[in-house]
N, CA, C and O atoms as a GROMACS GRO file, in nm:
protein
  600
    1UNK      N    1   0.296  -0.229  -1.162
    1UNK     CA    2   0.303  -0.086  -1.164
    1UNK      C    3   0.226  -0.027  -1.046
    1UNK      O    4   0.273   0.069  -0.984
    2UNK      N    5   0.110  -0.081  -1.012
    2UNK     CA    6   0.030  -0.025  -0.904
    2UNK      C    7   0.098  -0.041  -0.769
    2UNK      O    8   0.080   0.043  -0.681
    3UNK      N    9   0.175  -0.148  -0.753
    3UNK     CA   10   0.252  -0.163  -0.629
    3UNK      C   11   0.353  -0.050  -0.613
    3UNK      O   12   0.375   0.000  -0.503
    4UNK      N   13   0.414  -0.010  -0.723
    4UNK     CA   14   0.510   0.101  -0.720
    4UNK      C   15   0.438   0.229  -0.682
    4UNK      O   16   0.489   0.306  -0.600
    5UNK      N   17   0.321   0.254  -0.740
    5UNK     CA   18   0.246   0.375  -0.710
    5UNK      C   19   0.207   0.381  -0.562
    5UNK      O   20   0.218   0.486  -0.499
    6UNK      N   21   0.161   0.270  -0.508
    6UNK     CA   22   0.123   0.266  -0.367
    6UNK      C   23   0.247   0.291  -0.280
    6UNK      O   24   0.240   0.364  -0.182
    7UNK      N   25   0.358   0.231  -0.316
    7UNK     CA   26   0.482   0.253  -0.242
    7UNK      C   27   0.520   0.401  -0.241
    7UNK      O   28   0.558   0.456  -0.138
    8UNK      N   29   0.509   0.466  -0.357
    8UNK     CA   30   0.542   0.609  -0.365
    8UNK      C   31   0.449   0.691  -0.278
    8UNK      O   32   0.493   0.783  -0.209
    9UNK      N   33   0.321   0.659  -0.281
    9UNK     CA   34   0.224   0.731  -0.198
    9UNK      C   35   0.259   0.717  -0.050
    9UNK      O   36   0.258   0.815   0.024
   10UNK      N   37   0.290   0.595  -0.009
   10UNK     CA   38   0.318   0.570   0.132
   10UNK      C   39   0.453   0.627   0.176
   10UNK      O   40   0.471   0.662   0.292
   11UNK      N   41   0.548   0.636   0.084
   11UNK     CA   42   0.683   0.678   0.118
   11UNK      C   43   0.703   0.829   0.106
   11UNK      O   44   0.771   0.889   0.189
   12UNK      N   45   0.644   0.889   0.004
   12UNK     CA   46   0.667   1.030  -0.025
   12UNK      C   47   0.537   1.107  -0.016
   12UNK      O   48   0.485   1.143  -0.122
   13UNK      N   49   0.484   1.134   0.090
   13UNK     CA   50   0.351   1.189   0.112
   13UNK      C   51   0.311   1.299   0.016
   13UNK      O   52   0.193   1.331   0.005
   14UNK      N   53   0.408   1.359  -0.054
   14UNK     CA   54   0.379   1.462  -0.154
   14UNK      C   55   0.465   1.435  -0.277
   14UNK      O   56   0.576   1.386  -0.263
   15UNK      N   57   0.416   1.466  -0.396
   15UNK     CA   58   0.497   1.442  -0.516
   15UNK      C   59   0.627   1.523  -0.517
   15UNK      O   60   0.728   1.476  -0.569
   16UNK      N   61   0.624   1.642  -0.461
   16UNK     CA   62   0.747   1.723  -0.463
   16UNK      C   63   0.852   1.671  -0.366
   16UNK      O   64   0.965   1.719  -0.366
   17UNK      N   65   0.816   1.574  -0.282
   17UNK     CA   66   0.912   1.511  -0.192
   17UNK      C   67   0.989   1.399  -0.262
   17UNK      O   68   1.090   1.351  -0.209
   18UNK      N   69   0.943   1.357  -0.378
   18UNK     CA   70   1.012   1.251  -0.453
   18UNK      C   71   1.144   1.302  -0.508
   18UNK      O   72   1.153   1.418  -0.550
   19UNK      N   73   1.246   1.218  -0.509
   19UNK     CA   74   1.370   1.258  -0.575
   19UNK      C   75   1.352   1.262  -0.727
   19UNK      O   76   1.247   1.224  -0.779
   20UNK      N   77   1.455   1.310  -0.797
   20UNK     CA   78   1.446   1.315  -0.943
   20UNK      C   79   1.430   1.173  -0.998
   20UNK      O   80   1.454   1.075  -0.927
   21UNK      N   81   1.388   1.164  -1.122
   21UNK     CA   82   1.350   1.034  -1.182
   21UNK      C   83   1.462   0.931  -1.177
   21UNK      O   84   1.437   0.815  -1.146
   22UNK      N   85   1.586   0.972  -1.206
   22UNK     CA   86   1.697   0.876  -1.206
   22UNK      C   87   1.722   0.821  -1.066
   22UNK      O   88   1.740   0.700  -1.048
   23UNK      N   89   1.723   0.909  -0.967
   23UNK     CA   90   1.745   0.865  -0.830
   23UNK      C   91   1.627   0.780  -0.780
   23UNK      O   92   1.646   0.680  -0.711
   24UNK      N   93   1.507   0.822  -0.816
   24UNK     CA   94   1.389   0.746  -0.777
   24UNK      C   95   1.392   0.606  -0.838
   24UNK      O   96   1.358   0.508  -0.772
   25UNK      N   97   1.434   0.597  -0.962
   25UNK     CA   98   1.446   0.466  -1.029
   25UNK      C   99   1.543   0.376  -0.952
   25UNK      O  100   1.515   0.258  -0.930
   26UNK      N  101   1.656   0.433  -0.912
   26UNK     CA  102   1.755   0.355  -0.835
   26UNK      C  103   1.698   0.310  -0.700
   26UNK      O  104   1.716   0.196  -0.660
   27UNK      N  105   1.629   0.401  -0.632
   27UNK     CA  106   1.571   0.366  -0.502
   27UNK      C  107   1.467   0.256  -0.516
   27UNK      O  108   1.463   0.162  -0.436
   28UNK      N  109   1.382   0.267  -0.616
   28UNK     CA  110   1.279   0.166  -0.637
   28UNK      C  111   1.340   0.031  -0.674
   28UNK      O  112   1.290  -0.073  -0.633
   29UNK      N  113   1.447   0.033  -0.751
   29UNK     CA  114   1.518  -0.091  -0.784
   29UNK      C  115   1.577  -0.153  -0.659
   29UNK      O  116   1.570  -0.275  -0.640
   30UNK      N  117   1.635  -0.069  -0.573
   30UNK     CA  118   1.696  -0.118  -0.450
   30UNK      C  119   1.593  -0.180  -0.356
   30UNK      O  120   1.624  -0.273  -0.282
   31UNK      N  121   1.470  -0.129  -0.360
   31UNK     CA  122   1.363  -0.183  -0.276
   31UNK      C  123   1.317  -0.318  -0.329
   31UNK      O  124   1.264  -0.400  -0.254
   32UNK      N  125   1.338  -0.341  -0.460
   32UNK     CA  126   1.304  -0.471  -0.516
   32UNK      C  127   1.199  -0.470  -0.625
   32UNK      O  128   1.153  -0.576  -0.667
   33UNK      N  129   1.160  -0.353  -0.673
   33UNK     CA  130   1.063  -0.347  -0.782
   33UNK      C  131   1.129  -0.382  -0.915
   33UNK      O  132   1.247  -0.354  -0.936
   34UNK      N  133   1.052  -0.443  -1.002
   34UNK     CA  134   1.101  -0.481  -1.134
   34UNK      C  135   1.120  -0.359  -1.223
   34UNK      O  136   1.047  -0.260  -1.210
   35UNK      N  137   1.217  -0.365  -1.310
   35UNK     CA  138   1.251  -0.253  -1.399
   35UNK      C  139   1.130  -0.208  -1.483
   35UNK      O  140   1.104  -0.088  -1.495
   36UNK      N  141   1.057  -0.304  -1.540
   36UNK     CA  142   0.942  -0.268  -1.624
   36UNK      C  143   0.833  -0.199  -1.542
   36UNK      O  144   0.772  -0.103  -1.589
   37UNK      N  145   0.808  -0.247  -1.420
   37UNK     CA  146   0.708  -0.184  -1.335
   37UNK      C  147   0.749  -0.042  -1.297
   37UNK      O  148   0.665   0.048  -1.292
   38UNK      N  149   0.876  -0.023  -1.270
   38UNK     CA  150   0.927   0.111  -1.236
   38UNK      C  151   0.910   0.203  -1.355
   38UNK      O  152   0.861   0.315  -1.341
   39UNK      N  153   0.952   0.157  -1.473
   39UNK     CA  154   0.941   0.239  -1.594
   39UNK      C  155   0.796   0.276  -1.621
   39UNK      O  156   0.765   0.392  -1.650
   40UNK      N  157   0.706   0.177  -1.613
   40UNK     CA  158   0.564   0.203  -1.638
   40UNK      C  159   0.508   0.302  -1.536
   40UNK      O  160   0.433   0.393  -1.573
   41UNK      N  161   0.544   0.286  -1.410
   41UNK     CA  162   0.493   0.375  -1.306
   41UNK      C  163   0.544   0.518  -1.326
   41UNK      O  164   0.468   0.613  -1.314
   42UNK      N  165   0.673   0.532  -1.356
   42UNK     CA  166   0.728   0.667  -1.375
   42UNK      C  167   0.671   0.734  -1.499
   42UNK      O  168   0.647   0.854  -1.499
   43UNK      N  169   0.650   0.658  -1.605
   43UNK     CA  170   0.586   0.714  -1.724
   43UNK      C  171   0.442   0.756  -1.694
   43UNK      O  172   0.397   0.861  -1.738
   44UNK      N  173   0.372   0.672  -1.619
   44UNK     CA  174   0.235   0.702  -1.582
   44UNK      C  175   0.230   0.828  -1.496
   44UNK      O  176   0.142   0.912  -1.514
   45UNK      N  177   0.325   0.842  -1.403
   45UNK     CA  178   0.331   0.961  -1.318
   45UNK      C  179   0.362   1.087  -1.398
   45UNK      O  180   0.312   1.195  -1.365
   46UNK      N  181   0.445   1.075  -1.502
   46UNK     CA  182   0.470   1.190  -1.590
   46UNK      C  183   0.339   1.237  -1.654
   46UNK      O  184   0.312   1.357  -1.661
   47UNK      N  185   0.259   1.142  -1.700
   47UNK     CA  186   0.129   1.176  -1.758
   47UNK      C  187   0.036   1.235  -1.654
   47UNK      O  188  -0.042   1.326  -1.684
   48UNK      N  189   0.043   1.185  -1.531
   48UNK     CA  190  -0.039   1.240  -1.423
   48UNK      C  191   0.000   1.384  -1.394
   48UNK      O  192  -0.087   1.470  -1.376
   49UNK      N  193   0.128   1.412  -1.391
   49UNK     CA  194   0.174   1.550  -1.365
   49UNK      C  195   0.123   1.644  -1.474
   49UNK      O  196   0.078   1.755  -1.444
   50UNK      N  197   0.129   1.600  -1.598
   50UNK     CA  198   0.081   1.684  -1.708
   50UNK      C  199  -0.070   1.705  -1.699
   50UNK      O  200  -0.118   1.816  -1.719
   51UNK      N  201  -0.144   1.600  -1.668
   51UNK     CA  202  -0.289   1.611  -1.658
   51UNK      C  203  -0.330   1.694  -1.537
   51UNK      O  204  -0.427   1.769  -1.543
   52UNK      N  205  -0.256   1.682  -1.427
   52UNK     CA  206  -0.290   1.756  -1.305
   52UNK      C  207  -0.270   1.906  -1.322
   52UNK      O  208  -0.337   1.985  -1.255
   53UNK      N  209  -0.180   1.947  -1.409
   53UNK     CA  210  -0.158   2.090  -1.432
   53UNK      C  211  -0.283   2.158  -1.486
   53UNK      O  212  -0.306   2.276  -1.461
   54UNK      N  213  -0.363   2.084  -1.560
   54UNK     CA  214  -0.483   2.144  -1.619
   54UNK      C  215  -0.598   2.157  -1.521
   54UNK      O  216  -0.696   2.226  -1.551
   55UNK      N  217  -0.589   2.093  -1.404
   55UNK     CA  218  -0.700   2.096  -1.309
   55UNK      C  219  -0.730   2.239  -1.264
   55UNK      O  220  -0.846   2.278  -1.256
   56UNK      N  221  -0.628   2.317  -1.235
   56UNK     CA  222  -0.648   2.453  -1.191
   56UNK      C  223  -0.708   2.542  -1.297
   56UNK      O  224  -0.768   2.645  -1.266
   57UNK      N  225  -0.692   2.504  -1.424
   57UNK     CA  226  -0.744   2.585  -1.534
   57UNK      C  227  -0.893   2.561  -1.558
   57UNK      O  228  -0.958   2.644  -1.621
   58UNK      N  229  -0.947   2.451  -1.510
   58UNK     CA  230  -1.087   2.417  -1.531
   58UNK      C  231  -1.168   2.462  -1.410
   58UNK      O  232  -1.127   2.439  -1.296
   59UNK      N  233  -1.281   2.524  -1.435
   59UNK     CA  234  -1.358   2.579  -1.324
   59UNK      C  235  -1.504   2.535  -1.323
   59UNK      O  236  -1.584   2.592  -1.248
   60UNK      N  237  -1.541   2.436  -1.402
   60UNK     CA  238  -1.682   2.396  -1.404
   60UNK      C  239  -1.722   2.342  -1.267
   60UNK      O  240  -1.656   2.252  -1.213
   61UNK      N  241  -1.828   2.395  -1.214
   61UNK     CA  242  -1.877   2.346  -1.085
   61UNK      C  243  -1.959   2.219  -1.104
   61UNK      O  244  -1.952   2.127  -1.022
   62UNK      N  245  -2.034   2.213  -1.210
   62UNK     CA  246  -2.119   2.097  -1.236
   62UNK      C  247  -2.104   2.062  -1.384
   62UNK      O  248  -2.090   2.149  -1.470
   63UNK      N  249  -2.109   1.934  -1.410
   63UNK     CA  250  -2.106   1.893  -1.549
   63UNK      C  251  -2.167   1.754  -1.561
   63UNK      O  252  -2.173   1.678  -1.464
   64UNK      N  253  -2.210   1.723  -1.678
   64UNK     CA  254  -2.263   1.591  -1.709
   64UNK      C  255  -2.157   1.520  -1.790
   64UNK      O  256  -2.109   1.574  -1.890
   65UNK      N  257  -2.119   1.400  -1.750
   65UNK     CA  258  -2.015   1.327  -1.820
   65UNK      C  259  -2.078   1.214  -1.899
   65UNK      O  260  -2.147   1.129  -1.843
   66UNK      N  261  -2.055   1.214  -2.030
   66UNK     CA  262  -2.099   1.105  -2.116
   66UNK      C  263  -1.973   1.029  -2.156
   66UNK      O  264  -1.878   1.087  -2.209
   67UNK      N  265  -1.972   0.901  -2.130
   67UNK     CA  266  -1.854   0.818  -2.155
   67UNK      C  267  -1.853   0.769  -2.299
   67UNK      O  268  -1.957   0.732  -2.354
   68UNK      N  269  -1.734   0.769  -2.359
   68UNK     CA  270  -1.718   0.715  -2.494
   68UNK      C  271  -1.720   0.563  -2.487
   68UNK      O  272  -1.708   0.505  -2.379
   69UNK      N  273  -1.735   0.500  -2.600
   69UNK     CA  274  -1.733   0.353  -2.605
   69UNK      C  275  -1.599   0.299  -2.555
   69UNK      O  276  -1.595   0.198  -2.484
   70UNK      N  277  -1.490   0.366  -2.591
   70UNK     CA  278  -1.357   0.323  -2.544
   70UNK      C  279  -1.346   0.334  -2.392
   70UNK      O  280  -1.291   0.246  -2.327
   71UNK      N  281  -1.399   0.443  -2.336
   71UNK     CA  282  -1.395   0.461  -2.191
   71UNK      C  283  -1.479   0.355  -2.121
   71UNK      O  284  -1.438   0.301  -2.019
   72UNK      N  285  -1.596   0.326  -2.176
   72UNK     CA  286  -1.682   0.223  -2.118
   72UNK      C  287  -1.611   0.088  -2.116
   72UNK      O  288  -1.618   0.014  -2.018
   73UNK      N  289  -1.542   0.056  -2.225
   73UNK     CA  290  -1.472  -0.072  -2.234
   73UNK      C  291  -1.352  -0.075  -2.140
   73UNK      O  292  -1.325  -0.177  -2.077
   74UNK      N  293  -1.280   0.036  -2.130
   74UNK     CA  294  -1.159   0.041  -2.048
   74UNK      C  295  -1.192   0.041  -1.899
   74UNK      O  296  -1.121  -0.019  -1.819
   75UNK      N  297  -1.300   0.109  -1.862
   75UNK     CA  298  -1.332   0.124  -1.720
   75UNK      C  299  -1.419   0.011  -1.666
   75UNK      O  300  -1.394  -0.039  -1.557
   76UNK      N  301  -1.519  -0.028  -1.741
   76UNK     CA  302  -1.612  -0.129  -1.692
   76UNK      C  303  -1.714  -0.068  -1.598
   76UNK      O  304  -1.693   0.042  -1.546
   77UNK      N  305  -1.823  -0.138  -1.576
   77UNK     CA  306  -1.934  -0.084  -1.496
   77UNK      C  307  -1.896  -0.051  -1.351
   77UNK      O  308  -1.940   0.052  -1.300
   78UNK      N  309  -1.818  -0.135  -1.285
   78UNK     CA  310  -1.786  -0.111  -1.144
   78UNK      C  311  -1.705   0.017  -1.127
   78UNK      O  312  -1.729   0.094  -1.034
   79UNK      N  313  -1.609   0.040  -1.215
   79UNK     CA  314  -1.527   0.161  -1.205
   79UNK      C  315  -1.608   0.286  -1.236
   79UNK      O  316  -1.592   0.389  -1.170
   80UNK      N  317  -1.694   0.279  -1.337
   80UNK     CA  318  -1.778   0.395  -1.370
   80UNK      C  319  -1.872   0.426  -1.254
   80UNK      O  320  -1.894   0.542  -1.221
   81UNK      N  321  -1.927   0.322  -1.194
   81UNK     CA  322  -2.016   0.342  -1.078
   81UNK      C  323  -1.940   0.408  -0.963
   81UNK      O  324  -1.993   0.495  -0.896
   82UNK      N  325  -1.816   0.365  -0.940
   82UNK     CA  326  -1.737   0.423  -0.832
   82UNK      C  327  -1.704   0.569  -0.860
   82UNK      O  328  -1.712   0.653  -0.769
   83UNK      N  329  -1.668   0.601  -0.982
   83UNK     CA  330  -1.640   0.740  -1.019
   83UNK      C  331  -1.766   0.824  -1.000
   83UNK      O  332  -1.759   0.936  -0.948
   84UNK      N  333  -1.880   0.772  -1.041
   84UNK     CA  334  -2.007   0.844  -1.023
   84UNK      C  335  -2.038   0.866  -0.876
   84UNK      O  336  -2.087   0.972  -0.837
   85UNK      N  337  -2.011   0.765  -0.794
   85UNK     CA  338  -2.032   0.778  -0.650
   85UNK      C  339  -1.947   0.890  -0.593
   85UNK      O  340  -1.997   0.974  -0.518
   86UNK      N  341  -1.818   0.893  -0.627
   86UNK     CA  342  -1.728   0.997  -0.576
   86UNK      C  343  -1.772   1.136  -0.624
   86UNK      O  344  -1.767   1.232  -0.548
   87UNK      N  345  -1.814   1.144  -0.750
   87UNK     CA  346  -1.858   1.272  -0.805
   87UNK      C  347  -1.986   1.320  -0.736
   87UNK      O  348  -1.997   1.437  -0.701
   88UNK      N  349  -2.080   1.229  -0.718
   88UNK     CA  350  -2.207   1.269  -0.655
   88UNK      C  351  -2.188   1.302  -0.507
   88UNK      O  352  -2.266   1.379  -0.451
   89UNK      N  353  -2.087   1.245  -0.444
   89UNK     CA  354  -2.057   1.276  -0.304
   89UNK      C  355  -1.984   1.409  -0.290
   89UNK      O  356  -1.963   1.458  -0.180
   90UNK      N  357  -1.944   1.466  -0.403
   90UNK     CA  358  -1.879   1.596  -0.401
   90UNK      C  359  -1.731   1.593  -0.373
   90UNK      O  360  -1.670   1.698  -0.350
   91UNK      N  361  -1.671   1.474  -0.373
   91UNK     CA  362  -1.528   1.465  -0.343
   91UNK      C  363  -1.441   1.454  -0.469
   91UNK      O  364  -1.319   1.463  -0.461
   92UNK      N  365  -1.506   1.436  -0.582
   92UNK     CA  366  -1.432   1.427  -0.708
   92UNK      C  367  -1.493   1.526  -0.807
   92UNK      O  368  -1.579   1.490  -0.887
   93UNK      N  369  -1.448   1.653  -0.799
   93UNK     CA  370  -1.504   1.754  -0.889
   93UNK      C  371  -1.471   1.720  -1.035
   93UNK      O  372  -1.378   1.645  -1.061
   94UNK      N  373  -1.547   1.776  -1.129
   94UNK     CA  374  -1.527   1.743  -1.271
   94UNK      C  375  -1.382   1.751  -1.321
   94UNK      O  376  -1.340   1.661  -1.392
   95UNK      N  377  -1.305   1.854  -1.286
   95UNK     CA  378  -1.166   1.855  -1.337
   95UNK      C  379  -1.083   1.738  -1.285
   95UNK      O  380  -1.003   1.681  -1.359
   96UNK      N  381  -1.102   1.702  -1.157
   96UNK     CA  382  -1.029   1.587  -1.102
   96UNK      C  383  -1.078   1.457  -1.165
   96UNK      O  384  -1.000   1.367  -1.192
   97UNK      N  385  -1.209   1.449  -1.188
   97UNK     CA  386  -1.266   1.330  -1.253
   97UNK      C  387  -1.200   1.308  -1.389
   97UNK      O  388  -1.170   1.195  -1.426
   98UNK      N  389  -1.180   1.416  -1.462
   98UNK     CA  390  -1.118   1.405  -1.594
   98UNK      C  391  -0.974   1.357  -1.585
   98UNK      O  392  -0.927   1.283  -1.672
   99UNK      N  393  -0.903   1.397  -1.481
   99UNK     CA  394  -0.766   1.348  -1.462
   99UNK      C  395  -0.770   1.198  -1.430
   99UNK      O  396  -0.690   1.121  -1.482
  100UNK      N  397  -0.864   1.157  -1.345
  100UNK     CA  398  -0.879   1.014  -1.313
  100UNK      C  399  -0.906   0.936  -1.442
  100UNK      O  400  -0.846   0.832  -1.466
  101UNK      N  401  -0.997   0.986  -1.524
  101UNK     CA  402  -1.030   0.918  -1.649
  101UNK      C  403  -0.911   0.913  -1.743
  101UNK      O  404  -0.886   0.811  -1.807
  102UNK      N  405  -0.838   1.024  -1.753
  102UNK     CA  406  -0.720   1.029  -1.839
  102UNK      C  407  -0.619   0.923  -1.796
  102UNK      O  408  -0.565   0.851  -1.880
  103UNK      N  409  -0.594   0.912  -1.668
  103UNK     CA  410  -0.494   0.817  -1.618
  103UNK      C  411  -0.545   0.673  -1.626
  103UNK      O  412  -0.466   0.581  -1.647
  104UNK      N  413  -0.676   0.652  -1.611
  104UNK     CA  414  -0.731   0.517  -1.627
  104UNK      C  415  -0.720   0.472  -1.772
  104UNK      O  416  -0.694   0.355  -1.800
  105UNK      N  417  -0.741   0.565  -1.864
  105UNK     CA  418  -0.730   0.531  -2.006
  105UNK      C  419  -0.586   0.503  -2.046
  105UNK      O  420  -0.561   0.439  -2.148
  106UNK      N  421  -0.490   0.551  -1.967
  106UNK     CA  422  -0.348   0.530  -1.998
  106UNK      C  423  -0.299   0.392  -1.955
  106UNK      O  424  -0.186   0.354  -1.987
  107UNK      N  425  -0.382   0.318  -1.884
  107UNK     CA  426  -0.345   0.184  -1.839
  107UNK      C  427  -0.367   0.086  -1.954
  107UNK      O  428  -0.475   0.082  -2.014
  108UNK      N  429  -0.265   0.009  -1.984
  108UNK     CA  430  -0.277  -0.088  -2.093
  108UNK      C  431  -0.350  -0.213  -2.046
  108UNK      O  432  -0.341  -0.252  -1.929
  109UNK      N  433  -0.421  -0.274  -2.139
  109UNK     CA  434  -0.483  -0.404  -2.112
  109UNK      C  435  -0.607  -0.400  -2.026
  109UNK      O  436  -0.626  -0.488  -1.942
  110UNK      N  437  -0.692  -0.299  -2.045
  110UNK     CA  438  -0.814  -0.285  -1.966
  110UNK      C  439  -0.902  -0.407  -1.974
  110UNK      O  440  -0.863  -0.501  -2.042
  111UNK      N  441  -1.015  -0.414  -1.911
  111UNK     CA  442  -1.067  -0.306  -1.830
  111UNK      C  443  -0.989  -0.290  -1.699
  111UNK      O  444  -0.930  -0.385  -1.647
  112UNK      N  445  -0.991  -0.169  -1.648
  112UNK     CA  446  -0.921  -0.137  -1.525
  112UNK      C  447  -0.998  -0.197  -1.409
  112UNK      O  448  -1.119  -0.176  -1.394
  113UNK      N  449  -0.928  -0.272  -1.327
  113UNK     CA  450  -0.986  -0.332  -1.208
  113UNK      C  451  -1.026  -0.222  -1.110
  113UNK      O  452  -0.958  -0.120  -1.101
  114UNK      N  453  -1.135  -0.241  -1.037
  114UNK     CA  454  -1.183  -0.141  -0.943
  114UNK      C  455  -1.076  -0.105  -0.840
  114UNK      O  456  -1.060   0.012  -0.806
  115UNK      N  457  -1.005  -0.204  -0.790
  115UNK     CA  458  -0.900  -0.176  -0.692
  115UNK      C  459  -0.789  -0.091  -0.753
  115UNK      O  460  -0.732  -0.005  -0.685
  116UNK      N  461  -0.757  -0.113  -0.880
  116UNK     CA  462  -0.658  -0.030  -0.947
  116UNK      C  463  -0.711   0.111  -0.969
  116UNK      O  464  -0.636   0.208  -0.957
  117UNK      N  465  -0.839   0.124  -1.000
  117UNK     CA  466  -0.899   0.256  -1.016
  117UNK      C  467  -0.891   0.334  -0.884
  117UNK      O  468  -0.866   0.454  -0.885
  118UNK      N  469  -0.912   0.267  -0.774
  118UNK     CA  470  -0.902   0.334  -0.644
  118UNK      C  471  -0.761   0.388  -0.622
  118UNK      O  472  -0.745   0.496  -0.565
  119UNK      N  473  -0.661   0.316  -0.666
  119UNK     CA  474  -0.523   0.364  -0.655
  119UNK      C  475  -0.505   0.486  -0.745
  119UNK      O  476  -0.438   0.582  -0.708
  120UNK      N  477  -0.564   0.482  -0.863
  120UNK     CA  478  -0.556   0.597  -0.954
  120UNK      C  479  -0.617   0.720  -0.888
  120UNK      O  480  -0.559   0.828  -0.892
  121UNK      N  481  -0.734   0.704  -0.827
  121UNK     CA  482  -0.800   0.816  -0.759
  121UNK      C  483  -0.709   0.869  -0.648
  121UNK      O  484  -0.690   0.990  -0.634
  122UNK      N  485  -0.653   0.779  -0.570
  122UNK     CA  486  -0.564   0.818  -0.462
  122UNK      C  487  -0.444   0.896  -0.516
  122UNK      O  488  -0.404   0.997  -0.458
  123UNK      N  489  -0.387   0.850  -0.626
  123UNK     CA  490  -0.270   0.917  -0.684
  123UNK      C  491  -0.307   1.054  -0.741
  123UNK      O  492  -0.223   1.144  -0.741
  124UNK      N  493  -0.428   1.070  -0.789
  124UNK     CA  494  -0.471   1.202  -0.837
  124UNK      C  495  -0.479   1.299  -0.720
  124UNK      O  496  -0.431   1.412  -0.729
  125UNK      N  497  -0.538   1.256  -0.609
  125UNK     CA  498  -0.540   1.341  -0.490
  125UNK      C  499  -0.396   1.375  -0.449
  125UNK      O  500  -0.365   1.491  -0.420
  126UNK      N  501  -0.310   1.274  -0.446
  126UNK     CA  502  -0.171   1.290  -0.406
  126UNK      C  503  -0.100   1.390  -0.496
  126UNK      O  504  -0.027   1.477  -0.448
  127UNK      N  505  -0.120   1.379  -0.626
  127UNK     CA  506  -0.051   1.466  -0.721
  127UNK      C  507  -0.092   1.612  -0.706
  127UNK      O  508  -0.015   1.703  -0.737
  128UNK      N  509  -0.213   1.633  -0.657
  128UNK     CA  510  -0.263   1.769  -0.638
  128UNK      C  511  -0.237   1.822  -0.497
  128UNK      O  512  -0.276   1.934  -0.462
  129UNK      N  513  -0.170   1.739  -0.416
  129UNK     CA  514  -0.140   1.781  -0.280
  129UNK      C  515  -0.261   1.785  -0.190
  129UNK      O  516  -0.263   1.859  -0.092
  130UNK      N  517  -0.362   1.707  -0.222
  130UNK     CA  518  -0.485   1.704  -0.143
  130UNK      C  519  -0.496   1.571  -0.071
  130UNK      O  520  -0.462   1.466  -0.125
  131UNK      N  521  -0.543   1.577   0.051
  131UNK     CA  522  -0.566   1.456   0.130
  131UNK      C  523  -0.715   1.428   0.130
  131UNK      O  524  -0.793   1.511   0.177
  132UNK      N  525  -0.757   1.312   0.080
  132UNK     CA  526  -0.900   1.281   0.085
  132UNK      C  527  -0.944   1.268   0.231
  132UNK      O  528  -0.865   1.230   0.317
  133UNK      N  529  -1.070   1.299   0.258
  133UNK     CA  530  -1.116   1.287   0.397
  133UNK      C  531  -1.121   1.140   0.438
  133UNK      O  532  -1.108   1.050   0.354
  134UNK      N  533  -1.139   1.117   0.567
  134UNK     CA  534  -1.131   0.981   0.623
  134UNK      C  535  -1.231   0.885   0.560
  134UNK      O  536  -1.198   0.769   0.538
  135UNK      N  537  -1.351   0.932   0.530
  135UNK     CA  538  -1.451   0.843   0.470
  135UNK      C  539  -1.411   0.800   0.330
  135UNK      O  540  -1.435   0.686   0.291
  136UNK      N  541  -1.349   0.890   0.255
  136UNK     CA  542  -1.305   0.854   0.121
  136UNK      C  543  -1.186   0.760   0.129
  136UNK      O  544  -1.176   0.665   0.051
  137UNK      N  545  -1.094   0.784   0.222
  137UNK     CA  546  -0.982   0.692   0.240
  137UNK      C  547  -1.033   0.553   0.275
  137UNK      O  548  -0.978   0.452   0.231
  138UNK      N  549  -1.139   0.547   0.356
  138UNK     CA  550  -1.201   0.419   0.389
  138UNK      C  551  -1.253   0.351   0.264
  138UNK      O  552  -1.236   0.230   0.247
  139UNK      N  553  -1.318   0.426   0.176
  139UNK     CA  554  -1.368   0.371   0.049
  139UNK      C  555  -1.253   0.323  -0.039
  139UNK      O  556  -1.267   0.224  -0.111
  140UNK      N  557  -1.141   0.393  -0.034
  140UNK     CA  558  -1.029   0.360  -0.122
  140UNK      C  559  -0.949   0.240  -0.072
  140UNK      O  560  -0.890   0.168  -0.152
  141UNK      N  561  -0.947   0.218   0.060
  141UNK     CA  562  -0.858   0.116   0.113
  141UNK      C  563  -0.924  -0.004   0.178
  141UNK      O  564  -0.865  -0.112   0.178
  142UNK      N  565  -1.042   0.010   0.232
  142UNK     CA  566  -1.102  -0.098   0.309
  142UNK      C  567  -1.203  -0.172   0.223
  142UNK      O  568  -1.294  -0.111   0.166
  143UNK      N  569  -1.187  -0.302   0.214
  143UNK     CA  570  -1.281  -0.385   0.138
  143UNK      C  571  -1.418  -0.381   0.207
  143UNK      O  572  -1.426  -0.383   0.330
  144UNK      N  573  -1.527  -0.376   0.128
  144UNK     CA  574  -1.661  -0.365   0.186
  144UNK      C  575  -1.690  -0.474   0.289
  144UNK      O  576  -1.756  -0.446   0.390
  145UNK      N  577  -1.644  -0.595   0.267
  145UNK     CA  578  -1.674  -0.704   0.361
  145UNK      C  579  -1.596  -0.689   0.492
  145UNK      O  580  -1.629  -0.756   0.590
  146UNK      N  581  -1.495  -0.602   0.497
  146UNK     CA  582  -1.417  -0.582   0.619
  146UNK      C  583  -1.464  -0.461   0.699
  146UNK      O  584  -1.413  -0.437   0.808
  147UNK      N  585  -1.559  -0.385   0.649
  147UNK     CA  586  -1.608  -0.267   0.719
  147UNK      C  587  -1.697  -0.308   0.836
  147UNK      O  588  -1.775  -0.403   0.826
  148UNK      N  589  -1.683  -0.236   0.945
  148UNK     CA  590  -1.769  -0.257   1.060
  148UNK      C  591  -1.880  -0.154   1.058
  148UNK      O  592  -1.856  -0.035   1.039
  149UNK      N  593  -2.001  -0.201   1.077
  149UNK     CA  594  -2.115  -0.109   1.085
  149UNK      C  595  -2.148  -0.090   1.231
  149UNK      O  596  -2.168  -0.188   1.304
  150UNK      N  597  -2.153   0.034   1.275
  150UNK     CA  598  -2.177   0.064   1.416
  150UNK      C  599  -2.323   0.084   1.441
  150UNK      O  600  -2.363   0.110   1.555
   0.00000   0.00000   0.00000
């Protein structure tokens, strides 16, 4: 499913550039994605669209997030640490954080791998029509051992 999401991000720079679900399903099949992965990705994106609609309605500038036991189990320590890092850096405001958490909880068979969580974060930015800055893109795509320190 995550391969499909990355493909969509790279191919359709904005969600409104995607064709309708039936045509998108055909295109993804033609590219070679498995039917189950396509179905899971499109269902996940439907949930993302619904969750993203609520972002504009929430206006909290600051908030304290306490994770439930289910969230702790589904996310794991590395993912929670990464979400906290993004929030403390000011690039993941509370409403967006809640969308990330909602979509991470929608993934079956947790805990969610950190690399998969990074894709979720990227897709949340994408769904809202926002481009993360270069440093955040670096955090989302470049493995720490591959980074060059100047």
